[in-house]
Coordinates of C-alpha atoms in Angstrom, one line a residue:
X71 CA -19.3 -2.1 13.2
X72 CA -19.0 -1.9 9.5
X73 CA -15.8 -2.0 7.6
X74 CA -15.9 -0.9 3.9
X75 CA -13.3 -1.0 1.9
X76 CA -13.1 1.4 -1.1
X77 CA -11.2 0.7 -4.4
X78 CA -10.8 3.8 -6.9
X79 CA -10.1 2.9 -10.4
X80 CA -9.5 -0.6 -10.5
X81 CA -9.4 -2.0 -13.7
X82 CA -6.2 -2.4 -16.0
X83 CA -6.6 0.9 -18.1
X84 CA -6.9 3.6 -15.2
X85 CA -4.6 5.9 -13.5
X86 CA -4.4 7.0 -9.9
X87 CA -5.5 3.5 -8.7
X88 CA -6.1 3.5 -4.4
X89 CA -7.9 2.2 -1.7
X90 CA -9.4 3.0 1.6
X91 CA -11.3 1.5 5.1
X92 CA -14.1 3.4 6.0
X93 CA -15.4 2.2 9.5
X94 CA -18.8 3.3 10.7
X95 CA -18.7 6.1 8.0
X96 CA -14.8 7.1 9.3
X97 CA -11.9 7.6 7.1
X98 CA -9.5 5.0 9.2
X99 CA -7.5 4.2 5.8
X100 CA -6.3 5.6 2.9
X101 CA -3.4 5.2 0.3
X102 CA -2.8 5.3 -3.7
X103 CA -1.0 2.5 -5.0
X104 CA 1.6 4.9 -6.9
X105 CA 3.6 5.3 -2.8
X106 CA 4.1 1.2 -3.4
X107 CA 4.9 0.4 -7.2
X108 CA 6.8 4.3 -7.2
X109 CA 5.2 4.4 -10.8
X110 CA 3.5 8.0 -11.3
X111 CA 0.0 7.4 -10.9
X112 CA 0.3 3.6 -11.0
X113 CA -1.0 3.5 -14.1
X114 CA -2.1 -0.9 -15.5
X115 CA -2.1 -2.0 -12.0
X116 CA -4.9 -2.9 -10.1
X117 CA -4.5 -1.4 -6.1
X118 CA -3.1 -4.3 -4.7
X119 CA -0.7 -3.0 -2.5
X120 CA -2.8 0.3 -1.3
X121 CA -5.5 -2.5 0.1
X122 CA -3.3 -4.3 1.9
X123 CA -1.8 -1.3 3.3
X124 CA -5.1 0.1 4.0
X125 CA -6.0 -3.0 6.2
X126 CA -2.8 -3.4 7.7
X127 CA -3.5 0.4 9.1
X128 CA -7.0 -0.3 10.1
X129 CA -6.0 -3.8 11.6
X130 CA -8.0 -5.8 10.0
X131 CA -7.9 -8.8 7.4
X132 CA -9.7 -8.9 4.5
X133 CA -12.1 -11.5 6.1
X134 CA -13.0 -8.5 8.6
X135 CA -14.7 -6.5 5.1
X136 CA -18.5 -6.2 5.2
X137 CA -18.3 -4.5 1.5
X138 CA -16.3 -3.7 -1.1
X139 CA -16.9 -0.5 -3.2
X140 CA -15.4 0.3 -6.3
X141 CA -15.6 4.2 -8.2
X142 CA -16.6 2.9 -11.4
X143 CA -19.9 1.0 -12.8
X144 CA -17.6 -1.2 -14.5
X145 CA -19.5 -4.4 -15.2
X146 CA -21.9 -1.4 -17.0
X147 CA -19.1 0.8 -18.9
X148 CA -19.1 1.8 -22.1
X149 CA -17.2 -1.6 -23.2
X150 CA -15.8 0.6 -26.2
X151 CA -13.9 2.1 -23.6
X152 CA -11.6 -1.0 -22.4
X153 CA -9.7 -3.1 -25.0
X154 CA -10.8 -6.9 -24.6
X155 CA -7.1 -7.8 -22.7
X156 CA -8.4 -5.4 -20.3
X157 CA -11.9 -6.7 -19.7
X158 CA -13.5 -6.5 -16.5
X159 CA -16.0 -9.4 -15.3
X160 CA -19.6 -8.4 -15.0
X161 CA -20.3 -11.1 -12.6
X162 CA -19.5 -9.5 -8.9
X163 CA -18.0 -12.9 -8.0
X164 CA -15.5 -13.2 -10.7
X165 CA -14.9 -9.5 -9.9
X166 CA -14.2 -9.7 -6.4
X167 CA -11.2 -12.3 -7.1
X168 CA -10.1 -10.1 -9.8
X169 CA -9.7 -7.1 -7.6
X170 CA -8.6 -9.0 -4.4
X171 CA -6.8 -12.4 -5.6
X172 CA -6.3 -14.9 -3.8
X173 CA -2.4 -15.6 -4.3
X174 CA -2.5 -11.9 -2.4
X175 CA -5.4 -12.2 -0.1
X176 CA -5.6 -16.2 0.8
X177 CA -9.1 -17.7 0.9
X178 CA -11.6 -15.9 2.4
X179 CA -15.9 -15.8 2.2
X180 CA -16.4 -13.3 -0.5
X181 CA -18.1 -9.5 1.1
X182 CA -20.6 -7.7 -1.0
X183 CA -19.6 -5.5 -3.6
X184 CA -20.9 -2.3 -5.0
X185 CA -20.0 -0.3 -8.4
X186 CA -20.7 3.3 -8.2
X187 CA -20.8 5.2 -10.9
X188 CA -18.0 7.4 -11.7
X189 CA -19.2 11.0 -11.4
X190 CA -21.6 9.8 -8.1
X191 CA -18.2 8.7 -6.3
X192 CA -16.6 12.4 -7.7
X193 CA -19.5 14.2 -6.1
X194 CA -19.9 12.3 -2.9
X195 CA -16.7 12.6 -2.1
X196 CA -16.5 15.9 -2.6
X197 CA -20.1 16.5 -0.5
X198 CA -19.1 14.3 2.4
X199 CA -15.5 16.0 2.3
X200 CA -17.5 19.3 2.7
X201 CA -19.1 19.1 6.0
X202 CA -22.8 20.6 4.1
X203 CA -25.5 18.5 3.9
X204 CA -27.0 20.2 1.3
X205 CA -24.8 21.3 -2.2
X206 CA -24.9 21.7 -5.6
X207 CA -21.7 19.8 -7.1
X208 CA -20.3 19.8 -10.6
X209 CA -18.1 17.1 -11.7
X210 CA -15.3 17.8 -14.4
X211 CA -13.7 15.0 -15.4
X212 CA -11.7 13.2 -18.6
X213 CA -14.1 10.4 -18.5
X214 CA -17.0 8.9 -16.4
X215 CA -18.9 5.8 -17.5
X216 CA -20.8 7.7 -20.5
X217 CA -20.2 11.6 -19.5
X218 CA -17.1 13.3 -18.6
X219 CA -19.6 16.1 -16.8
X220 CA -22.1 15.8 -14.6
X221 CA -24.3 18.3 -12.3
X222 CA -25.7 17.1 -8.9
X223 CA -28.1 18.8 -6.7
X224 CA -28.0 17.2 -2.9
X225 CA -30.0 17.0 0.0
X226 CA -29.8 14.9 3.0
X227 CA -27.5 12.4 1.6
X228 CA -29.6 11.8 -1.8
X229 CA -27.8 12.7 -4.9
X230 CA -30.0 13.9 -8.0
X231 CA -28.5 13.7 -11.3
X232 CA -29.6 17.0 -13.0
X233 CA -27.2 16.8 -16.3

């Protein structure tokens, strides 16, 4: 069984900041963190309380999370992009206790962690929301790590960056 626990947006200058458990490829878990802090879109915080509500649903702790995935290639961002108080550690380490402290979380063994990029978290979520298994997405979006569009062609489960 693998738990994975997904983080949207999670650095200090994002909006829309959430999380989610995904076990054995199943949506168990979901929540944005705006339903906790009643902030529209939640705007500075990192998803704090969306995680812990996420594995409160799902019943686990956070020691029970094989990996950690988070929508943005932040340690690689355009560092333009985040003003220095906002900075985001590069090492995945630091990251990890940034994103899940321990004042919050306790003291647990440290899971993998992935960065996606941006517009590849867009487009698979809007594949694997679709049921196809083969698709030609577009993402739209105010920003990505360098590109606010992007085309995808799909197959199988690989994503092709075409623009």
């Amino acid at each position: 069984m693998t738990n994975i626990l997904g983080i949207a947006n999670a650095n200090y200058r994002s909006h829309d900041n959430a999380a989610c458990i995904v076990r054995d490829g199943k949506l168990v878990a979901a929540a944005e963190e705006e339903r906790f802090t009643r902030e529209k879109h939640a705007y500075d915080s990192l998803p704090t309380n969306a995680v812990r509500f996420c594995l409160s649903q799902a019943g686990l702790n956070i020691q029970d999370v094989d990996i950690v995935t988070v929508g943005w290639d932040l340690p690689n961002v355009q560092l333009e992009k985040i003003p220095p108080s906002a900075s985001f550690p590069s090492d995945p380490k630091e990251a990890l206790q940034q994103l899940l402290p321990e004042r919050v979380f306790g003291r647990f063994d440290l899971p993998e962690i992935h960065f996606v990029p941006h517009h590849l978290a867009h487009a698979a979520t809007a594949l694997y929301a679709s049921g196809f298994k083969r698709a030609a997405v577009i993402v739209l979006d105010g920003a990505g790590e360098f590109e606010a569009t992007t085309h995808w062609q799909v197959s199988d489960g690989q994503f092709r960056k075409l623009v």
